[in-house]
Tab-separated table of C-alpha atoms in Angstrom:
chain	number	residue	atom	x	y	z
A	528	MET	CA	126.710	96.746	69.039
A	529	ASP	CA	124.954	99.189	67.252
A	530	GLU	CA	126.610	102.395	67.381
A	531	GLU	CA	125.152	104.747	70.075
A	532	LEU	CA	123.139	108.026	68.771
A	533	SER	CA	123.316	111.392	69.965
A	534	ALA	CA	122.145	114.859	69.702
A	535	VAL	CA	121.800	116.189	65.955
A	536	THR	CA	121.105	119.362	66.118
A	537	ILE	CA	120.024	122.455	68.291
A	538	ASN	CA	118.658	125.330	66.465
A	539	GLN	CA	118.939	128.211	68.702
A	540	SER	CA	121.756	129.243	71.326
A	541	THR	CA	121.328	127.663	74.770
A	542	PRO	CA	119.802	130.399	77.923
A	543	LYS	CA	119.114	129.708	81.157
A	544	PRO	CA	118.280	126.183	81.796
A	545	GLN	CA	114.495	126.174	82.734
A	546	ALA	CA	112.597	122.879	83.759
A	547	ARG	CA	109.131	121.213	83.594
A	548	ILE	CA	106.929	119.053	84.820
A	549	ILE	CA	105.577	116.056	83.157
A	550	TRP	CA	102.205	113.891	83.749
A	551	THR	CA	99.454	111.853	82.644
A	552	GLU	CA	96.091	112.577	82.595
A	553	GLY	CA	93.361	110.807	80.959
A	554	ASN	CA	94.365	109.648	77.891
A	555	GLU	CA	96.935	112.576	77.489
A	556	GLU	CA	100.413	113.522	78.610
A	557	LYS	CA	100.681	116.911	79.822
A	558	VAL	CA	103.733	119.369	80.079
A	559	GLN	CA	103.789	122.317	82.330
A	560	LEU	CA	106.977	124.595	81.562
A	561	ILE	CA	108.057	126.070	85.471
A	562	ASN	CA	109.112	130.018	85.088
A	563	THR	CA	107.991	131.252	88.044
A	564	ALA	CA	108.872	131.309	91.664
A	565	GLU	CA	106.455	128.814	92.972
A	566	LEU	CA	104.528	126.262	90.873
A	567	THR	CA	101.518	124.356	93.502
A	568	PHE	CA	99.616	121.092	93.491
A	569	GLY	CA	96.566	120.162	95.186
A	570	ARG	CA	93.063	119.651	94.907
A	571	ALA	CA	92.323	123.149	94.932
A	572	THR	CA	91.227	124.916	91.955
A	573	ASP	CA	93.491	127.818	92.121
A	574	SER	CA	96.408	125.491	92.369
A	575	ASN	CA	98.544	125.731	89.372
A	576	ILE	CA	98.160	122.183	88.742
A	577	VAL	CA	95.365	120.636	89.872
A	578	VAL	CA	95.162	117.049	90.756
A	579	LYS	CA	91.967	115.407	90.859
A	580	ASP	CA	92.769	112.555	93.074
A	581	GLN	CA	91.026	112.415	96.558
A	582	ARG	CA	94.216	111.070	97.985
A	583	ALA	CA	95.768	114.633	97.246
A	584	SER	CA	95.410	117.249	99.800
A	585	ARG	CA	94.088	120.629	98.631
A	586	ASN	CA	96.995	122.662	98.980
A	587	HIS	CA	99.564	119.408	98.825
A	588	CYS	CA	102.889	120.663	97.896
A	589	VAL	CA	105.013	123.612	95.964
A	590	ILE	CA	108.210	123.672	93.796
A	591	LEU	CA	110.088	126.735	94.835
A	592	SER	CA	112.464	128.322	91.963
A	593	ASN	CA	115.592	130.228	93.314
A	594	PRO	CA	119.337	131.011	91.389
A	595	GLU	CA	120.599	127.470	93.021
A	596	GLY	CA	117.785	125.132	91.221
A	597	TYR	CA	114.550	123.995	92.333
A	598	LEU	CA	113.098	122.725	95.510
A	599	VAL	CA	109.680	120.307	96.583
A	600	MET	CA	107.882	121.381	99.751
A	601	ASP	CA	105.211	119.105	101.327
A	602	LYS	CA	102.632	121.516	102.834
A	603	GLU	CA	101.677	119.288	105.663
A	604	SER	CA	99.422	117.253	103.090
A	605	ALA	CA	97.577	114.303	104.515
A	606	ASN	CA	99.453	111.288	103.027
A	607	GLY	CA	102.570	113.056	102.138
A	608	THR	CA	104.400	113.967	99.145
A	609	PHE	CA	107.624	111.500	97.741
A	610	VAL	CA	110.512	112.196	95.497
A	611	ASN	CA	111.201	108.686	94.076
A	612	GLY	CA	109.936	106.840	96.482
A	613	GLU	CA	111.207	108.834	100.242
A	614	LYS	CA	108.766	110.600	101.614
A	615	VAL	CA	109.360	114.207	101.574
A	616	VAL	CA	110.633	115.971	105.453
A	617	LYS	CA	109.919	119.480	104.762
A	618	SER	CA	111.328	120.309	101.697
A	619	ARG	CA	114.351	118.253	99.003
A	620	LYS	CA	116.007	119.433	95.923
A	621	LEU	CA	114.796	118.225	92.743
A	622	ASN	CA	117.196	116.950	90.162
A	623	ASP	CA	116.854	116.279	86.730
A	624	GLY	CA	114.711	112.887	85.714
A	625	ASP	CA	113.341	112.850	89.921
A	626	LYS	CA	109.828	111.412	89.925
A	627	LEU	CA	107.450	112.986	92.147
A	628	LEU	CA	104.400	111.568	94.070
A	629	VAL	CA	101.554	113.877	94.802
A	630	GLY	CA	98.355	111.370	95.869
A	631	ASP	CA	98.608	108.510	93.153
A	632	THR	CA	99.482	110.881	90.484
A	633	GLU	CA	103.156	110.414	89.665
A	634	PHE	CA	105.074	113.754	87.794
A	635	ARG	CA	108.646	113.345	85.958
A	636	PHE	CA	110.787	116.659	86.614
A	637	GLU	CA	112.537	117.490	83.907
A	638	LEU	CA	115.794	120.233	83.178
A	639	ILE	CA	115.536	121.660	79.887
A	640	ALA	CA	116.815	124.506	77.667
A	641	PRO	CA	113.875	126.241	76.466
A	642	GLU	CA	114.701	126.771	72.422
A	643	LEU	CA	111.654	126.950	70.324
A	644	GLU	CA	112.515	124.076	68.225
A	645	ALA	CA	115.238	121.140	68.387
A	646	THR	CA	115.824	118.652	66.635
A	647	ILE	CA	116.600	115.386	69.072
A	648	ALA	CA	117.869	111.779	68.632
A	649	ILE	CA	117.653	109.583	71.177
A	650	GLN	CA	120.398	107.592	71.881
A	651	LEU	CA	119.655	103.469	71.589
A	652	SER	CA	118.740	101.664	74.995
A	653	TYR	CA	118.556	98.322	75.927
A	654	ARG	CA	115.918	96.475	78.142
A	655	LEU	CA	115.031	92.734	79.807
A	656	VAL	CA	111.887	91.024	79.350
A	657	TRP	CA	110.674	88.384	81.059
A	658	ASP	CA	107.680	86.345	82.453
A	659	ASN	CA	106.414	87.066	85.829
A	660	GLU	CA	103.595	84.615	87.234
A	661	GLY	CA	102.235	84.786	83.493
A	662	GLN	CA	102.521	88.791	82.793
A	663	LYS	CA	105.323	90.170	80.607
A	664	ILE	CA	107.554	92.574	82.875
A	665	ALA	CA	110.454	94.685	80.754
A	666	ARG	CA	113.259	96.673	82.521
A	667	GLU	CA	115.310	99.480	80.663
A	668	ILE	CA	118.981	98.890	81.445
A	669	GLY	CA	120.736	102.224	82.384
A	670	LYS	CA	124.548	103.078	82.484
A	671	GLU	CA	124.559	101.706	85.841
A	672	GLY	CA	123.720	98.519	84.619
A	673	LEU	CA	121.620	95.953	86.499
A	674	THR	CA	122.319	93.125	89.642
A	675	PHE	CA	120.657	89.958	90.113
A	676	GLY	CA	119.928	87.633	93.140
A	677	ARG	CA	117.781	86.790	95.681
A	678	ASN	CA	118.996	89.349	98.259
A	679	SER	CA	117.073	92.165	98.353
A	680	ASP	CA	119.471	94.904	97.758
A	681	ASN	CA	119.383	93.453	93.870
A	682	ASP	CA	117.960	95.568	91.053
A	683	ILE	CA	116.178	92.554	90.143
A	684	VAL	CA	115.132	90.387	93.087
A	685	LEU	CA	114.343	86.532	92.214
A	686	LYS	CA	113.045	84.623	95.017
A	687	ASP	CA	114.471	81.009	93.177
A	688	LEU	CA	116.209	78.738	95.278
A	689	SER	CA	118.135	77.930	92.362
A	690	VAL	CA	119.486	81.744	92.509
A	691	SER	CA	122.459	82.834	94.512
A	692	ARG	CA	121.789	85.628	96.761
A	693	ALA	CA	124.416	87.507	94.624
A	694	HIS	CA	124.186	85.867	91.445
A	695	CYS	CA	125.152	87.732	88.431
A	696	LYS	CA	125.540	91.244	86.882
A	697	ILE	CA	125.490	93.434	83.416
A	698	ILE	CA	127.639	96.497	83.216
A	699	GLN	CA	128.282	98.803	80.747
A	700	GLU	CA	131.827	98.839	79.465
A	701	ALA	CA	133.207	101.044	76.147
A	702	GLY	CA	130.111	101.333	74.830
A	703	GLU	CA	128.623	97.674	75.345
A	704	PHE	CA	126.677	95.843	77.686
A	705	LYS	CA	128.519	92.849	79.333
A	706	ILE	CA	126.746	89.667	81.894
A	707	ILE	CA	129.279	88.818	84.593
A	708	ASP	CA	128.773	85.448	86.981
A	709	LEU	CA	129.360	86.677	90.200
A	710	GLU	CA	130.585	83.202	91.312
A	711	SER	CA	126.999	81.708	91.504
A	712	THR	CA	126.282	78.120	92.586
A	713	ASN	CA	124.607	77.114	89.639
A	714	GLY	CA	126.248	79.510	86.789
A	715	THR	CA	124.757	81.939	84.492
A	716	PHE	CA	123.941	81.081	80.717
A	717	VAL	CA	123.201	82.899	77.501
A	718	ASN	CA	121.881	81.440	74.802
A	719	GLY	CA	121.916	77.859	76.368
A	720	HIS	CA	125.652	78.170	77.071
A	721	LYS	CA	127.665	78.796	80.705
A	722	ILE	CA	129.541	81.650	80.897
A	723	ALA	CA	133.063	81.519	81.938
A	724	GLY	CA	133.745	85.385	82.383
A	725	PRO	CA	132.702	88.391	80.998
A	726	GLN	CA	130.164	87.950	78.076
A	727	VAL	CA	129.124	91.173	75.618
A	728	LEU	CA	125.476	90.957	74.894
A	729	SER	CA	123.838	90.935	71.528
A	730	ASN	CA	120.005	92.041	70.540
A	731	GLU	CA	117.981	89.167	71.143
A	732	ASP	CA	120.306	86.994	73.625
A	733	LYS	CA	118.185	84.816	76.106
A	734	LEU	CA	119.551	84.688	79.620
A	735	LEU	CA	118.893	81.870	82.270
A	736	VAL	CA	119.455	83.025	85.732
A	737	GLY	CA	117.848	80.325	88.021
A	738	HIS	CA	115.027	79.146	86.283
A	739	ILE	CA	113.846	82.746	85.002
A	740	GLU	CA	114.738	83.147	81.376
A	741	PHE	CA	115.473	87.087	80.368
A	742	ILE	CA	115.922	88.436	76.793
A	743	TYR	CA	118.000	91.042	75.944
A	744	GLU	CA	116.083	93.585	72.987
A	745	ALA	CA	117.126	96.837	71.798
A	746	LEU	CA	114.725	99.717	71.574
A	747	ALA	CA	116.161	102.038	68.963
A	748	GLN	CA	114.088	105.111	68.364
A	749	GLU	CA	113.721	107.607	65.524
A	750	PRO	CA	115.075	111.371	65.940
A	751	LYS	CA	112.068	113.613	66.433
A	752	THR	CA	111.094	117.613	66.172
A	753	LEU	CA	110.004	118.908	69.528
A	754	VAL	CA	108.283	122.467	69.353
A	755	LEU	CA	108.285	123.928	72.747
A	756	PRO	CA	105.393	126.480	73.167
A	757	GLU	CA	105.290	130.168	74.998
A	758	MET	CA	106.590	129.664	78.567
A	759	GLY	CA	104.392	128.541	80.956
A	760	GLU	CA	101.482	127.198	78.465
A	761	VAL	CA	100.281	123.409	79.242
A	762	ILE	CA	100.634	121.420	76.018
A	763	HIS	CA	98.963	118.174	75.509
A	764	TYR	CA	100.716	115.044	73.346
A	765	PRO	CA	98.078	111.703	72.860
A	766	LEU	CA	99.832	108.812	74.383
A	767	ALA	CA	99.864	106.868	71.349
A	768	GLU	CA	102.376	109.739	70.409
A	769	ALA	CA	103.791	110.116	73.983
A	770	PRO	CA	107.578	108.603	74.821
A	771	LYS	CA	106.489	105.244	76.256
A	772	SER	CA	108.484	104.267	79.685
A	773	ILE	CA	109.464	101.196	80.903
A	774	GLU	CA	107.736	99.561	83.632
A	775	VAL	CA	108.411	101.282	87.101
A	776	SER	CA	107.033	100.453	90.417
A	777	GLY	CA	105.413	102.748	92.471
A	778	PRO	CA	107.099	103.831	96.071
A	779	VAL	CA	108.016	101.000	98.504
A	780	VAL	CA	105.270	101.029	100.856
A	781	VAL	CA	106.474	97.869	103.072
A	782	ASP	CA	110.050	97.290	103.619
A	783	LEU	CA	110.943	94.683	105.973
A	784	LYS	CA	115.159	94.077	106.409
A	785	ASP	CA	116.901	91.133	107.785
A	786	VAL	CA	113.547	90.282	110.106
A	787	ILE	CA	114.328	87.654	112.591
A	788	LYS	CA	111.407	86.526	115.179
A	789	ASP	CA	111.824	84.033	118.156
A	790	TYR	CA	109.328	82.865	120.516
A	791	ALA	CA	110.232	81.365	123.840
A	792	SER	CA	108.781	77.848	124.425
A	793	PRO	CA	109.363	75.039	127.073
A	794	GLY	CA	111.690	73.584	125.028
A	795	GLY	CA	113.759	76.563	124.471
A	796	SER	CA	113.725	79.782	122.086
A	797	VAL	CA	112.031	78.744	118.692
A	798	ARG	CA	112.673	80.911	115.529
A	799	ILE	CA	109.424	81.665	113.358
A	800	LEU	CA	110.598	84.133	110.891
A	801	LYS	CA	114.451	83.556	109.436
A	802	GLY	CA	115.950	87.008	108.475
A	803	ILE	CA	113.384	87.578	105.538
A	804	ASN	CA	113.341	90.212	103.537
A	805	LEU	CA	110.283	92.198	101.649
A	806	LEU	CA	109.777	94.740	99.513
A	807	VAL	CA	106.040	95.794	98.383
A	808	HIS	CA	105.411	98.698	95.868
A	809	ALA	CA	102.310	101.032	96.394
A	810	GLY	CA	99.424	99.536	94.738
A	811	GLU	CA	100.402	95.707	94.535
A	812	PHE	CA	97.885	92.862	95.312
A	813	VAL	CA	100.013	90.023	97.191
A	814	GLY	CA	98.920	86.803	98.019
A	815	ILE	CA	100.413	84.957	101.057
A	816	ARG	CA	100.219	81.364	101.135
A	817	GLY	CA	101.824	78.350	103.526
A	818	PRO	CA	100.875	75.722	105.318
A	819	SER	CA	100.032	76.038	109.265
A	820	GLY	CA	102.712	77.234	111.374
A	821	SER	CA	104.826	78.512	108.890
A	822	GLY	CA	104.941	82.299	110.078
A	823	LYS	CA	102.291	83.520	107.949
A	824	SER	CA	100.251	85.423	110.695
A	825	THR	CA	103.876	86.247	111.940
A	826	LEU	CA	104.550	88.128	108.912
A	827	LEU	CA	101.655	89.909	108.884
A	828	ASN	CA	102.206	90.975	112.804
A	829	MET	CA	105.405	92.253	111.771
A	830	VAL	CA	104.155	94.552	109.233
A	831	THR	CA	100.889	96.109	111.460
A	832	GLY	CA	102.895	96.214	114.830
A	833	ILE	CA	101.258	94.078	116.393
A	834	ASP	CA	103.919	92.537	117.332
A	835	ARG	CA	107.653	93.415	117.346
A	836	PRO	CA	110.603	91.982	115.747
A	837	THR	CA	113.378	90.109	117.650
A	838	SER	CA	116.145	91.504	115.135
A	839	GLY	CA	115.620	93.589	111.826
A	840	GLU	CA	113.668	96.565	110.841
A	841	VAL	CA	110.017	96.836	109.711
A	842	ILE	CA	109.386	100.088	107.252
A	843	VAL	CA	105.945	100.692	106.322
A	844	ALA	CA	104.607	103.781	104.596
A	845	SER	CA	108.064	105.624	105.088
A	846	GLN	CA	107.666	105.011	109.087
A	847	SER	CA	110.501	102.423	110.801
A	848	ILE	CA	107.324	101.118	113.385
A	849	THR	CA	110.043	99.313	115.514
A	850	LYS	CA	111.057	102.798	116.878
A	851	LEU	CA	107.027	103.605	117.898
A	852	ASN	CA	106.133	103.343	120.930
A	853	GLU	CA	102.585	100.983	122.097
A	854	ASN	CA	100.565	104.848	121.873
A	855	ARG	CA	102.165	106.134	118.930
A	856	MET	CA	101.884	102.635	117.034
A	857	ALA	CA	98.467	102.413	117.733
A	858	ARG	CA	97.478	105.761	116.271
A	859	TRP	CA	100.133	105.079	113.188
A	860	ARG	CA	98.274	101.622	112.867
A	861	GLY	CA	94.962	103.418	112.776
A	862	GLU	CA	95.594	105.796	110.102
A	863	HIS	CA	97.617	103.774	107.977
A	864	ILE	CA	96.765	100.067	107.959
A	865	GLY	CA	93.350	98.537	107.725
A	866	VAL	CA	93.385	95.378	109.433
A	867	ILE	CA	90.984	92.663	108.826
A	868	PHE	CA	91.271	90.008	110.983
A	869	GLN	CA	90.584	86.291	110.304
A	870	PHE	CA	87.550	86.108	113.297
A	871	PHE	CA	86.335	89.212	113.006
A	872	GLN	CA	87.142	90.951	116.522
A	873	LEU	CA	83.692	93.291	116.274
A	874	LEU	CA	82.946	94.892	119.353
A	875	PRO	CA	79.555	93.019	120.938
A	876	THR	CA	78.062	95.680	122.773
A	877	LEU	CA	78.377	98.610	119.458
A	878	THR	CA	76.322	97.991	116.554
A	879	ILE	CA	77.662	97.538	113.072
A	880	ILE	CA	77.899	101.076	111.896
A	881	GLU	CA	79.631	102.112	115.211
A	882	ASN	CA	81.962	99.184	114.456
A	883	VAL	CA	83.019	100.705	111.591
A	884	MET	CA	82.777	104.408	113.138
A	885	LEU	CA	85.272	103.340	115.737
A	886	PRO	CA	88.612	103.676	113.527
A	887	MET	CA	87.106	107.037	112.232
A	888	ASP	CA	86.356	108.407	115.898
A	889	PHE	CA	89.995	106.951	117.119
A	890	CYS	CA	91.948	109.082	114.854
A	891	ARG	CA	89.642	111.727	113.831
A	892	MET	CA	90.130	111.386	110.363
A	893	TRP	CA	86.948	112.639	109.249
A	894	LYS	CA	84.530	115.305	110.671
A	895	PRO	CA	82.158	113.816	112.979
A	896	ARG	CA	79.550	114.696	110.613
A	897	GLU	CA	80.668	112.749	108.159
A	898	ARG	CA	81.775	109.794	109.792
A	899	THR	CA	77.778	108.142	109.861
A	900	GLN	CA	77.570	109.062	106.458
A	901	ARG	CA	81.049	107.067	105.103
A	902	ALA	CA	80.313	104.320	107.207
A	903	MET	CA	76.938	103.700	105.502
A	904	GLU	CA	78.905	104.136	102.158
A	905	LEU	CA	81.011	101.629	103.289
A	906	LEU	CA	78.246	99.360	104.491
A	907	ALA	CA	76.429	99.601	100.947
A	908	LYS	CA	79.611	98.480	99.241
A	909	VAL	CA	79.795	95.119	101.327
A	910	GLU	CA	76.073	94.836	101.025
A	911	LEU	CA	75.002	95.363	104.994
A	912	THR	CA	72.899	98.863	104.872
A	913	GLU	CA	69.838	97.002	106.062
A	914	HIS	CA	71.782	95.490	109.026
A	915	ALA	CA	73.688	98.916	110.004
A	916	HIS	CA	72.137	99.090	113.539
A	917	LYS	CA	72.100	95.831	114.592
A	918	LEU	CA	74.586	94.022	116.977
A	919	PRO	CA	77.243	91.715	115.802
A	920	SER	CA	75.203	88.740	117.114
A	921	ALA	CA	72.232	89.542	115.389
A	922	LEU	CA	74.307	88.557	111.732
A	923	SER	CA	75.733	85.177	110.260
A	924	GLY	CA	79.256	84.735	110.333
A	925	GLY	CA	79.992	86.096	106.920
A	926	GLN	CA	77.867	89.078	107.582
A	927	GLN	CA	79.939	89.790	110.144
A	928	GLN	CA	83.169	89.304	108.295
A	929	ARG	CA	81.938	92.134	105.596
A	930	ALA	CA	80.985	93.990	108.619
A	931	ALA	CA	85.091	93.848	109.967
A	932	ILE	CA	85.944	94.365	105.851
A	933	ALA	CA	83.863	97.738	105.656
A	934	ARG	CA	85.900	98.343	109.092
A	935	ALA	CA	88.808	98.099	108.036
A	936	LEU	CA	88.299	100.562	104.846
A	937	ALA	CA	87.026	103.414	107.337
A	938	ASN	CA	90.033	105.850	107.279
A	939	ASN	CA	91.118	104.881	103.795
A	940	PRO	CA	94.012	103.386	104.614
A	941	PRO	CA	97.195	103.115	102.063
A	942	VAL	CA	97.717	99.411	103.023
A	943	ILE	CA	95.249	96.787	104.193
A	944	ILE	CA	96.184	93.453	105.826
A	945	ALA	CA	93.470	90.799	105.344
A	946	ASP	CA	94.054	87.032	107.473
A	947	GLU	CA	91.828	84.716	105.464
A	948	PRO	CA	88.969	87.629	105.095
A	949	THR	CA	87.173	85.301	102.565
A	950	GLY	CA	87.194	82.155	105.023
A	951	ASN	CA	83.754	82.579	106.482
A	952	LEU	CA	81.867	83.875	102.961
A	953	ASP	CA	80.215	81.742	100.383
A	954	SER	CA	81.901	81.290	97.030
A	955	LYS	CA	79.844	84.201	95.536
A	956	THR	CA	80.164	86.610	98.653
A	957	ALA	CA	84.102	85.798	98.738
A	958	ASP	CA	83.963	86.392	94.800
A	959	HIS	CA	82.321	89.875	95.412
A	960	MET	CA	84.755	90.536	98.237
A	961	PHE	CA	87.498	90.078	95.643
A	962	THR	CA	86.344	92.046	93.231
A	963	LEU	CA	86.025	94.829	95.583
A	964	PHE	CA	89.438	94.039	96.999
A	965	GLU	CA	90.915	94.571	93.285
A	966	GLU	CA	88.793	98.019	92.965
A	967	LEU	CA	90.548	99.275	95.697
A	968	VAL	CA	94.095	98.235	94.554
A	969	ALA	CA	93.255	99.519	91.280
A	970	GLN	CA	92.736	102.624	93.049
A	971	GLY	CA	96.262	102.843	94.463
A	972	THR	CA	95.488	100.575	97.934
A	973	THR	CA	98.139	98.436	98.913
A	974	PHE	CA	96.967	94.774	100.149
A	975	LEU	CA	98.435	92.105	101.719
A	976	MET	CA	96.166	88.750	101.743
A	977	VAL	CA	96.561	85.161	103.620
A	978	THR	CA	94.457	82.879	101.751
A	979	HIS	CA	94.145	79.083	101.742
A	980	ASP	CA	91.741	79.327	98.229
A	981	VAL	CA	93.433	77.915	95.639
A	982	ASP	CA	90.703	79.582	93.346
A	983	LEU	CA	91.541	82.890	94.514
A	984	ALA	CA	95.033	82.369	95.012
A	985	LYS	CA	95.416	82.333	91.163
A	986	ARG	CA	94.285	85.742	90.369
A	987	PHE	CA	96.767	87.344	92.620
A	988	PRO	CA	99.484	88.850	90.801
A	989	ARG	CA	102.291	88.216	93.021
A	990	VAL	CA	102.231	85.240	95.622
A	991	ILE	CA	104.367	85.054	98.682
A	992	GLU	CA	105.196	81.349	100.074
A	993	VAL	CA	106.011	81.126	103.387
A	994	LEU	CA	107.959	77.834	104.399
A	995	ASP	CA	109.649	77.520	107.725
A	996	GLY	CA	110.006	80.773	108.434
A	997	GLU	CA	111.257	81.405	104.770
A	998	LEU	CA	109.836	83.833	101.907
A	999	PHE	CA	109.694	82.481	98.393
A	1000	GLU	CA	108.183	83.924	95.153
A	1001	LYS	CA	105.982	81.501	93.699
A	1002	ARG	CA	103.672	81.422	90.350
A	1003	SER	CA	100.146	81.948	90.397
A	1004	VAL	CA	99.509	79.224	87.603
A	1005	ASP	CA	102.171	76.872	89.614
A	1006	ILE	CA	99.290	76.786	92.557
A	1007	HIS	CA	98.128	74.002	93.741
A	1008	GLU	CA	96.006	72.849	96.691
A	1009	ASP	CA	98.070	72.736	100.066
A	1010	ARG	CA	99.512	69.531	101.324
A	1011	PRO	CA	98.274	68.896	104.938
A	1012	ALA	CA	100.213	70.644	107.373
C-alpha cells in the first residue's frame, strides 16, 4: 500500500484554535470563520449566515463560542436543527467535522488553526465504489473501517438473501486496510477468490459480497496551499476546485427497528410483518412493491402511526411515534406527514378547496389569511383550479385523486406516504403527478410510494420489495410484471 502522506509545513506559529463553517451555495463553496461569541443562522436578512431556504425559520439557530468550545442552539425553529442526522434538543456541543443541517442546507463545522498561509498535504484515502440500481455509489473508508451485512446496524446494508446478517468487515491495521469474513454463509471474495482469513486490500481490488461487487480504489490528493482571509471574511471557492466529498446520506427520517405486527384471526394470531428493519434518509424517493397481502399497507400504517406495531420501534422525523397517545399522534401526523390514500378519503360535504385547507385548519401551521391562497396554489399544481368550489361528488375519480394529492401537500410535510396515488389516473396524468413527486423530492421531501405500475416503478431511485412480511431491496432494472397474488 502507498505510504500515507502527512502535513508538510506550517509557516506560522499555532495560536488558539478557531473554527469555521463551510457550505455550498449555487456553484460556490463558502467559508465563514467564527470569531465572535454568536453566529446566527436563518432566513432573516440580519442573520450572520442567511439561509435562503423555505424550510429554514427566520431565526433558526445559533452557534455560541466560549473558552470550553462551541455549542449549537436551536431557536425553536419550525423544522428543527440537526447535527449528524440527530435533532438538536435545546443545545449540543459541536466537534470537528460535525455536519449541521439547517432547513435543507448542510454546513460542515471545522476547527482550524488560523495561520495566514499553510501548505497542506492530505493523506492518501480509499473508497469503495459499487452499482446501486444503475447508479454509481461511492463510500469513503475511514479509520474505523466498514461493516457489511443484511442487519440495519451495518455501515453498508445489503438487502440480498445471499448476504449474511453480519457478513464481513474492512479494518485498518498497521497502515493497511484488510477485509475479514465474519463466518458468512456464502463467503467473501476478492478478485474471484474466496478469502480464508484477513486479506490486505490493494488498489482496484474487486470484492464480492453476495451478488454485489465493490471496487476498492485509492483517492490520492496533491498537496495544496490554502490562504486564509482576514478573520470574519467570507471566502469563495468554485465547486470545480473545492474538495470533493464522498456521497453522504442526509439525516435519517424513517427508522423502523425490528418491527413485528400480529393480527388476531379466527384461526389464531397471524404475523404480517416479521421483524423488519428499514432506514430512509431525507430526500429519498422510495418505491414499495409486492403482491396483495404481502404487508405493504401494514408497513405504511406503521410509518404514519395509523396502526401500532406489536413490538419494535418506529421513529419518523426524530420522533418515536410508538410512544405518542392518540391525540398527540393525530397532531404530529398532520404536521409531519402527508398521506395520499388509495381511495381519496375526501370529506363529501366539503368543497375541494375546503378539503385541501382542512390540514391547515387542524394544525394551524398557516395563518388564516394565507390558507386560501396556498390551497389555490396547490390546486393549480394538480390542475384543479376551476374545480376548487365543487363538491367531490362532482369530480371524476382521477380528479378526486389529484385533490387528495393537493391535500397531502397542504402543510408542506417533510415526509409523504402514498398508497397507489396514480392508480386511478390515466397514463398522461399519472406521469404528470409522478413528475410533481420527483420535483418535491428534489426540494428535500422524503417520499414513500406503493405502486403496481411497472413503468413508474422503474423510475424510482430505490425500490423495496415486500414479500411475506419481509423487506428486500430490488434493482429497478429487474422489475417485471407482478405475478398474481
